[in-house]
Short mmCIF file of C-alpha atoms in Angstrom, two decimals:
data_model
loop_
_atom_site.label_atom_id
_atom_site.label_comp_id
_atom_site.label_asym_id
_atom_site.label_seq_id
_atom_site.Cartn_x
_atom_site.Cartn_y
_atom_site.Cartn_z
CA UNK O 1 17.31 -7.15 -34.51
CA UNK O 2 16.96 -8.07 -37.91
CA UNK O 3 13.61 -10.37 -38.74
CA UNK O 4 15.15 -12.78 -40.97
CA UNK O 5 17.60 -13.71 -37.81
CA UNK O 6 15.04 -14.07 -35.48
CA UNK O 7 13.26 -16.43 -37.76
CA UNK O 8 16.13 -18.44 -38.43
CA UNK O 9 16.68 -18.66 -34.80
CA UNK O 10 13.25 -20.25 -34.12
CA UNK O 11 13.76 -22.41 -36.38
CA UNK O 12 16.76 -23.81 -34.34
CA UNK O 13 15.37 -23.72 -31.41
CA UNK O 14 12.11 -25.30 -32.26
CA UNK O 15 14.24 -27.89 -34.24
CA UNK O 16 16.16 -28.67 -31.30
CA UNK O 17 12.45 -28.86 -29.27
CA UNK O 18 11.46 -31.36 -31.46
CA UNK O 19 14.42 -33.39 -31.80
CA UNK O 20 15.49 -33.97 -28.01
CA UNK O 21 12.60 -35.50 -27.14
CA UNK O 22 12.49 -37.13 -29.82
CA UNK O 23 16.52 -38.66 -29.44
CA UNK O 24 15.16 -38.84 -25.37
CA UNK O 25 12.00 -41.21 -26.17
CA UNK O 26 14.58 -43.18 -28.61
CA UNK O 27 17.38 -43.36 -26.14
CA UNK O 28 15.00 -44.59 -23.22
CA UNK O 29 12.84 -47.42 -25.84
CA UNK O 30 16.32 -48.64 -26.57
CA UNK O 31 15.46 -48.01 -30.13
CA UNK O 32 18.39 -45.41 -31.16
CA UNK O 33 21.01 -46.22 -33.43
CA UNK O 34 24.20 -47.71 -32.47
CA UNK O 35 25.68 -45.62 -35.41
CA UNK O 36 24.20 -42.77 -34.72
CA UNK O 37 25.22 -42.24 -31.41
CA UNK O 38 28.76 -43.03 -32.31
CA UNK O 39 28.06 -40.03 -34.75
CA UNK O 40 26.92 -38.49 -32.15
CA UNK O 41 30.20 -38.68 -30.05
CA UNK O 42 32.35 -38.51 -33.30
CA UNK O 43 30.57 -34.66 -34.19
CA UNK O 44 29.32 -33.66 -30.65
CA UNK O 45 33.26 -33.27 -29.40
CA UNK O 46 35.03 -31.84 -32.17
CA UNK O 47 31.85 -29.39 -33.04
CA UNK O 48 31.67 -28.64 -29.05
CA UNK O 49 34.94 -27.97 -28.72
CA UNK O 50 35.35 -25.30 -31.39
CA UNK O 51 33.07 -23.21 -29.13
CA UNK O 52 35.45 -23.94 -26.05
CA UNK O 53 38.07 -24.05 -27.08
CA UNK O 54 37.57 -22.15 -29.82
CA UNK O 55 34.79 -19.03 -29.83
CA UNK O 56 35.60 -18.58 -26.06
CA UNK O 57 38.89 -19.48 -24.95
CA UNK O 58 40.87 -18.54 -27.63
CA UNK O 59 38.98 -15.82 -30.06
CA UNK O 60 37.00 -14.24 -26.98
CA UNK O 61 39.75 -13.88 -24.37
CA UNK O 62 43.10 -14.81 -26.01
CA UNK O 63 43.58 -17.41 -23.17
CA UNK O 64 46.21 -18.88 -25.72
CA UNK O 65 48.08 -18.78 -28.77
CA UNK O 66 47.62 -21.28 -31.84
CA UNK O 67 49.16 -22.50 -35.11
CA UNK O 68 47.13 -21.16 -38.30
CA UNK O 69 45.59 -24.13 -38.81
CA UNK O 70 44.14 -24.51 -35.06
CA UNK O 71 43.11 -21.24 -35.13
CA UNK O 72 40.95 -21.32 -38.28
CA UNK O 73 40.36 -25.19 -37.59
CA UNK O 74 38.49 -24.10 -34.38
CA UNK O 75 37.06 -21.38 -36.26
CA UNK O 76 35.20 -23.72 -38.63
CA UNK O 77 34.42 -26.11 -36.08
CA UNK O 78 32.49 -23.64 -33.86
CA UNK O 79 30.62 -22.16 -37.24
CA UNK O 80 29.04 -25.59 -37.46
CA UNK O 81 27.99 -25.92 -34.00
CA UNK O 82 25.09 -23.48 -35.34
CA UNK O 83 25.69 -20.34 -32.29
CA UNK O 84 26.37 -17.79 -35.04
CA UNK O 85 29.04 -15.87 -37.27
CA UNK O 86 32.48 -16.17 -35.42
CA UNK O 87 33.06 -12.06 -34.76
CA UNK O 88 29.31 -11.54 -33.75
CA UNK O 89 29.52 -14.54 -30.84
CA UNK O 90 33.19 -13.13 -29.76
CA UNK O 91 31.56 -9.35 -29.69
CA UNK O 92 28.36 -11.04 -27.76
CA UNK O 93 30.38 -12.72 -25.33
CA UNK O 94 33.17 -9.88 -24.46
CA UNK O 95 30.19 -7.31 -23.80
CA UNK O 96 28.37 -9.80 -21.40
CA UNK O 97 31.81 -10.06 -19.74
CA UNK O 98 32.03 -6.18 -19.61
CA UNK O 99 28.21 -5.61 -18.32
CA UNK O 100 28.11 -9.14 -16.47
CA UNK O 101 24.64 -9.01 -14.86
CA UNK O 102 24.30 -5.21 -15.65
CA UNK O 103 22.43 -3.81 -17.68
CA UNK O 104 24.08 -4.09 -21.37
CA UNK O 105 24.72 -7.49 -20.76
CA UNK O 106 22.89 -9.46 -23.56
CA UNK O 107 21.73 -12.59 -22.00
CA UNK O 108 21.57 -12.31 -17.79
CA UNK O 109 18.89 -13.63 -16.17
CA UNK O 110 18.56 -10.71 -13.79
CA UNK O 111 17.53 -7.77 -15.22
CA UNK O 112 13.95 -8.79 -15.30
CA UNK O 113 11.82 -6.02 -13.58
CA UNK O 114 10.08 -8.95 -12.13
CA UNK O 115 10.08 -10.58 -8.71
CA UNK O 116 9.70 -13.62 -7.29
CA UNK O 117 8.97 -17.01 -9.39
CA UNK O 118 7.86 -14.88 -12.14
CA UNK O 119 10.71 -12.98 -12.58
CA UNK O 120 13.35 -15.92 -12.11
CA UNK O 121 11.76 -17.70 -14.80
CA UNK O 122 11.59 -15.01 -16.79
CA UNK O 123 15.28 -13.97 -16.78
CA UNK O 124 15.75 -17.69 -17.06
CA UNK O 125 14.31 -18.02 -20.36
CA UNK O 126 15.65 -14.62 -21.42
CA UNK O 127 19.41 -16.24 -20.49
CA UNK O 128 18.74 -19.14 -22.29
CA UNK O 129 17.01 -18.75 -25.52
CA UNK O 130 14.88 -15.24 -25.11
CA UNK O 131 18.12 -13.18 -25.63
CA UNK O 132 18.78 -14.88 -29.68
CA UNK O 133 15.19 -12.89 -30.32
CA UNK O 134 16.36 -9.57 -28.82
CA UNK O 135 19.80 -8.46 -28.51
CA UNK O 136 22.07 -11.10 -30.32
CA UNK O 137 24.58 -9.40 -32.56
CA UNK O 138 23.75 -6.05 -31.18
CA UNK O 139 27.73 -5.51 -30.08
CA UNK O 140 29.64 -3.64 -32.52
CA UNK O 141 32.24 -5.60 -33.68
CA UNK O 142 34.35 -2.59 -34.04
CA UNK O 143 34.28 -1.97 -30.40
CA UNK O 144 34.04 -5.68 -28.80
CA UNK O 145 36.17 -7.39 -31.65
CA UNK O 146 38.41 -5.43 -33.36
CA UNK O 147 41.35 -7.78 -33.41
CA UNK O 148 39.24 -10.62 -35.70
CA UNK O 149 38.25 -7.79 -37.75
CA UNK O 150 41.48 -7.59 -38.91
CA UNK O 151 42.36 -11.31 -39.26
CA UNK O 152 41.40 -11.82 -43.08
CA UNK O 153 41.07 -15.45 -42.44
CA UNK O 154 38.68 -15.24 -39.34
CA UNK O 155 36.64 -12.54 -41.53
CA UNK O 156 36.27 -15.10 -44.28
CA UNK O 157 34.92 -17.81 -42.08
CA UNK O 158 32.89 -15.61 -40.49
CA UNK O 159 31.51 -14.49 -44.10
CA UNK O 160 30.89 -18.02 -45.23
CA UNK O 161 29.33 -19.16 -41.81
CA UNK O 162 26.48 -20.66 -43.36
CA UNK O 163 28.31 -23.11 -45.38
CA UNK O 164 30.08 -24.05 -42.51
CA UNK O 165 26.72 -24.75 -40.66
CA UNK O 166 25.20 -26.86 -44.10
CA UNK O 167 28.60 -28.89 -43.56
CA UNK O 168 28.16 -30.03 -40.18
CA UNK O 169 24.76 -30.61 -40.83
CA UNK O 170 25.81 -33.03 -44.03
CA UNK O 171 28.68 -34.94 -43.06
CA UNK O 172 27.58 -36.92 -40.44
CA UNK O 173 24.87 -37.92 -43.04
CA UNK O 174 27.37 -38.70 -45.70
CA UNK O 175 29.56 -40.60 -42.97
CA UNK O 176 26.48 -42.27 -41.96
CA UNK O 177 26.15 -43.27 -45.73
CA UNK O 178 29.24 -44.49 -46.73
CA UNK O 179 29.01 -46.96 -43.34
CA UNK O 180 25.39 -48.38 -43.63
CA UNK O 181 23.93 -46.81 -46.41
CA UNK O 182 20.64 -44.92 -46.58
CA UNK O 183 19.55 -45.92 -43.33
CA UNK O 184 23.07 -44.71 -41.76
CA UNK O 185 22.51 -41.46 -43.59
CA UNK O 186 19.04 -40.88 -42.03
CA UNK O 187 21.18 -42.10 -38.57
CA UNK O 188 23.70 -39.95 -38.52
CA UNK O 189 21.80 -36.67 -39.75
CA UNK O 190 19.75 -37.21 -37.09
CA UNK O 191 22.37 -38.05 -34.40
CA UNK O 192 25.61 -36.17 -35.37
CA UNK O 193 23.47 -33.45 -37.34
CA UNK O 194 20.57 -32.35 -35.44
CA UNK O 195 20.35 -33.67 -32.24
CA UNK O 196 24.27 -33.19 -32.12
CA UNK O 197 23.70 -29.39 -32.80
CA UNK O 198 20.42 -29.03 -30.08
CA UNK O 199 22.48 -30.92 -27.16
CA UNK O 200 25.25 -28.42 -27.87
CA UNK O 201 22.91 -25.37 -27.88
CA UNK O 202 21.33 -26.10 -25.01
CA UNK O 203 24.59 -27.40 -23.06
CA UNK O 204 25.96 -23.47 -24.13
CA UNK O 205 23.02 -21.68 -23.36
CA UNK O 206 22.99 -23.57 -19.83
CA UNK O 207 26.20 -22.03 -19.13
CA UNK O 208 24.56 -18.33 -20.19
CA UNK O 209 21.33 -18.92 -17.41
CA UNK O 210 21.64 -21.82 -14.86
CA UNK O 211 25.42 -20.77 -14.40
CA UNK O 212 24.78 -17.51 -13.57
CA UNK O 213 21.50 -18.85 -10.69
CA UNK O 214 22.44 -21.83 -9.11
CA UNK O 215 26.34 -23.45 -7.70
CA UNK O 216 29.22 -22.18 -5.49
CA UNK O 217 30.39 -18.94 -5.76
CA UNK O 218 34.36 -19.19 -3.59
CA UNK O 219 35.54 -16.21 -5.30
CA UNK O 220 33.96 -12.63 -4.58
CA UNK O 221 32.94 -11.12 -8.33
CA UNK O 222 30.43 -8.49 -8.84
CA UNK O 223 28.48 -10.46 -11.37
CA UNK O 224 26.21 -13.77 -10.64
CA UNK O 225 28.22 -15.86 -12.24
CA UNK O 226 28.24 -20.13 -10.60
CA UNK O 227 30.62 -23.37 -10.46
CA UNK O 228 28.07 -26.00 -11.43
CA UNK O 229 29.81 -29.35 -11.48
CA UNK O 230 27.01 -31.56 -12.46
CA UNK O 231 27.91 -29.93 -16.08
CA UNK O 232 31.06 -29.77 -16.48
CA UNK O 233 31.66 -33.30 -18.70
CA UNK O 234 28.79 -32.43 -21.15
CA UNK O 235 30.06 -28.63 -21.74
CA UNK O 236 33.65 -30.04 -21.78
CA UNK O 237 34.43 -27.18 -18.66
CA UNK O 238 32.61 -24.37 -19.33
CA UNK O 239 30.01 -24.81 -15.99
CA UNK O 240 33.07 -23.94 -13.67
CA UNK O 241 31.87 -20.43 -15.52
CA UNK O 242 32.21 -18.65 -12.21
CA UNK O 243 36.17 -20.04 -11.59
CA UNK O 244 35.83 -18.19 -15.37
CA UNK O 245 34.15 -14.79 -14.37
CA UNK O 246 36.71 -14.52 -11.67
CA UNK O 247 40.12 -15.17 -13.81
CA UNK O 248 38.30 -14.81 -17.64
CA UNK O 249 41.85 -14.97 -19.55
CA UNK O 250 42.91 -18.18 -18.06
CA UNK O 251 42.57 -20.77 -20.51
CA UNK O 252 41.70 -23.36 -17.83
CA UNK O 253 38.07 -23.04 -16.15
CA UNK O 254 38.56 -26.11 -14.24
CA UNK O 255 41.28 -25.30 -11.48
CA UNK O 256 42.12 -28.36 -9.71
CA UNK O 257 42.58 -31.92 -10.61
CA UNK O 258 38.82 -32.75 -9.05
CA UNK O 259 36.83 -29.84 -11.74
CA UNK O 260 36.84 -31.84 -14.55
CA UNK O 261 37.83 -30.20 -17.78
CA UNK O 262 38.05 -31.76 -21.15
CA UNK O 263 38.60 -28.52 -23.03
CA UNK O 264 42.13 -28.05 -21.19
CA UNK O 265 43.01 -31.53 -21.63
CA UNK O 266 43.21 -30.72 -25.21
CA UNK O 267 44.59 -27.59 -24.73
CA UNK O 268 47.51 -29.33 -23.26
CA UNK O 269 47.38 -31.88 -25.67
CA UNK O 270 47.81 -29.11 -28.27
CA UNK O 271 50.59 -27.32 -26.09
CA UNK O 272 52.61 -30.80 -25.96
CA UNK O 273 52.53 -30.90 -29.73
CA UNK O 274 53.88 -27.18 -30.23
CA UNK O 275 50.90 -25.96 -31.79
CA UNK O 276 49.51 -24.20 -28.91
CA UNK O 277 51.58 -22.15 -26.91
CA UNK O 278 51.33 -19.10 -24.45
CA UNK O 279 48.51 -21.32 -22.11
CA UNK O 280 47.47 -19.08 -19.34
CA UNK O 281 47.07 -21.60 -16.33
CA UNK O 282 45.35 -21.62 -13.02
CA UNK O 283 48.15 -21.53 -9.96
CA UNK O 284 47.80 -24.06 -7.11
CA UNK O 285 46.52 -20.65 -5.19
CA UNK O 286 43.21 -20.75 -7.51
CA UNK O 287 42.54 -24.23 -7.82
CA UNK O 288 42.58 -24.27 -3.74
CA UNK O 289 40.18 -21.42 -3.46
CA UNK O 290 38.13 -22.54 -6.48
CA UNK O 291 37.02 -25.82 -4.74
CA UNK O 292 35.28 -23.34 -1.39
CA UNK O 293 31.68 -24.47 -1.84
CA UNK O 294 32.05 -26.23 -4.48
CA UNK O 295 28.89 -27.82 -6.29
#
């Protein structure tokens, strides 16, 4: 893995260490921003979304078709969520669903040689944020992501990623300024720029090691993989990741009406406007067994 990644990595991470407890101490003193936390919810959906609905469901397992413009909208949207070049996350994410918890899957937390507390912790921080300093972007696109290779329009947001990133960064500061001036901009770069983008990391990299350690497990998959319920609103559905694991091309992870799952609302939003089509959905069969041990 390439230095200048890992570098740029830590710097999000340790960004994001800074700036949640910082938003946390803020949040609990009652001294946050009422802008900036509607800046928060204006970026942290949109931005979160383009990795739901987006990155995974639609570029990493073709759970659904789109119109140009919601393809390459959700394209953009997920750049800025700060998680990496479009084709490297898809090629990430289809190996881990090929190796799930074996070895050549990049981020499971159990492949640590260790045992007990040691090694749970271990593969827990290799799951969460260990794996971006060791094997991110080592699947070959060519093998894992062939298909967005040869979508010029995917491959030219994936080339200009960084802008992408710089944007989502900037315009909750610029909407901050043009609503309460200089102050507003220093609000909503802070709210709907960085502490947007380190609640969304974290929220996705939850799904990558607590969903594959702790929840129910009704299906029978060879992988790890958990139904955590307690984080399904924040990740907008992606902690019903095992209900995923078991049926990975259905564009719904949350099977029945009680797993809540904002991402599929707006799929179905998008399908009753005709610019989303071909939805794979759960049957009443999977939503019945998806709710066995539920957590």
């Amino acid at each position: 893995m390439r230095f200048g990644k890992q570098l740029a990595n830590f710097v999000a991470i340790a960004a994001g260490l800074v700036t949640l407890p910082v938003g946390a101490f803020l949040l609990l003193t009652g001294r946050a921003s009422p802008l900036g936390l509607v800046l928060l919810a204006a970026f942290y959906v949109p931005i979160t979304l383009g990795i739901t609905a987006g990155y995974h469901r639609l570029f990493s397992h073709r759970s659904y078709k789109a119109a140009p413009a919601v393809r390459y909208g959700l394209a953009v949207l997920g750049a800025a969520a700060i998680q990496g070049p479009v084709i490297e996350w898809v090629s990430d994410h289809r190996k881990h669903h090929a190796c799930a918890d074996r070895e050549g899957d990049p981020h499971s937390p159990h492949l640590t040689p260790r045992a007990g507390l040691v090694g749970t912790l271990t593969g827990f921080w290799h799951a969460h944020v260990g794996w971006l300093f060791q094997t991110q972007g080592e699947a070959d696109p060519a093998v894992f992501a062939p298909d967005l290779l040869a979508d010029p329009g995917i491959v030219l947001i994936d080339r200009f990623n960084g802008v992408f990133v710089a944007a989502g960064l900037a315009a909750p500061a610029a909407a901050g300024l043009v609503l309460a001036g200089p102050e507003g901009a220093l609000a909503g770069f802070f709210w709907g720029g960085l502490f947007r983008a380190a609640l969304t990391h974290h929220l996705t990299f939850a799904v990558n090691s607590i969903c594959h350690m702790v929840g129910a497990r009704p299906f029978a998959t060879k992988d790890n993989s958990r139904n955590l319920g307690l984080l399904a609103l924040p990740t907008l559905g992606d902690a019903w990741h095992h209900n995923h694991h078991r049926y990975p091309a259905c564009a719904y992870h949350g099977f029945h009406a009680r797993q809540l799952d904002p991402t599929a609302l707006v799929i179905g939003l998008g399908e009753a406007l005709g610019v989303v089509w071909d939805v794979n959905k759960p049957t009443a069969r999977m939503g019945e067994e998806s709710l066995l041990g539920s957590a």
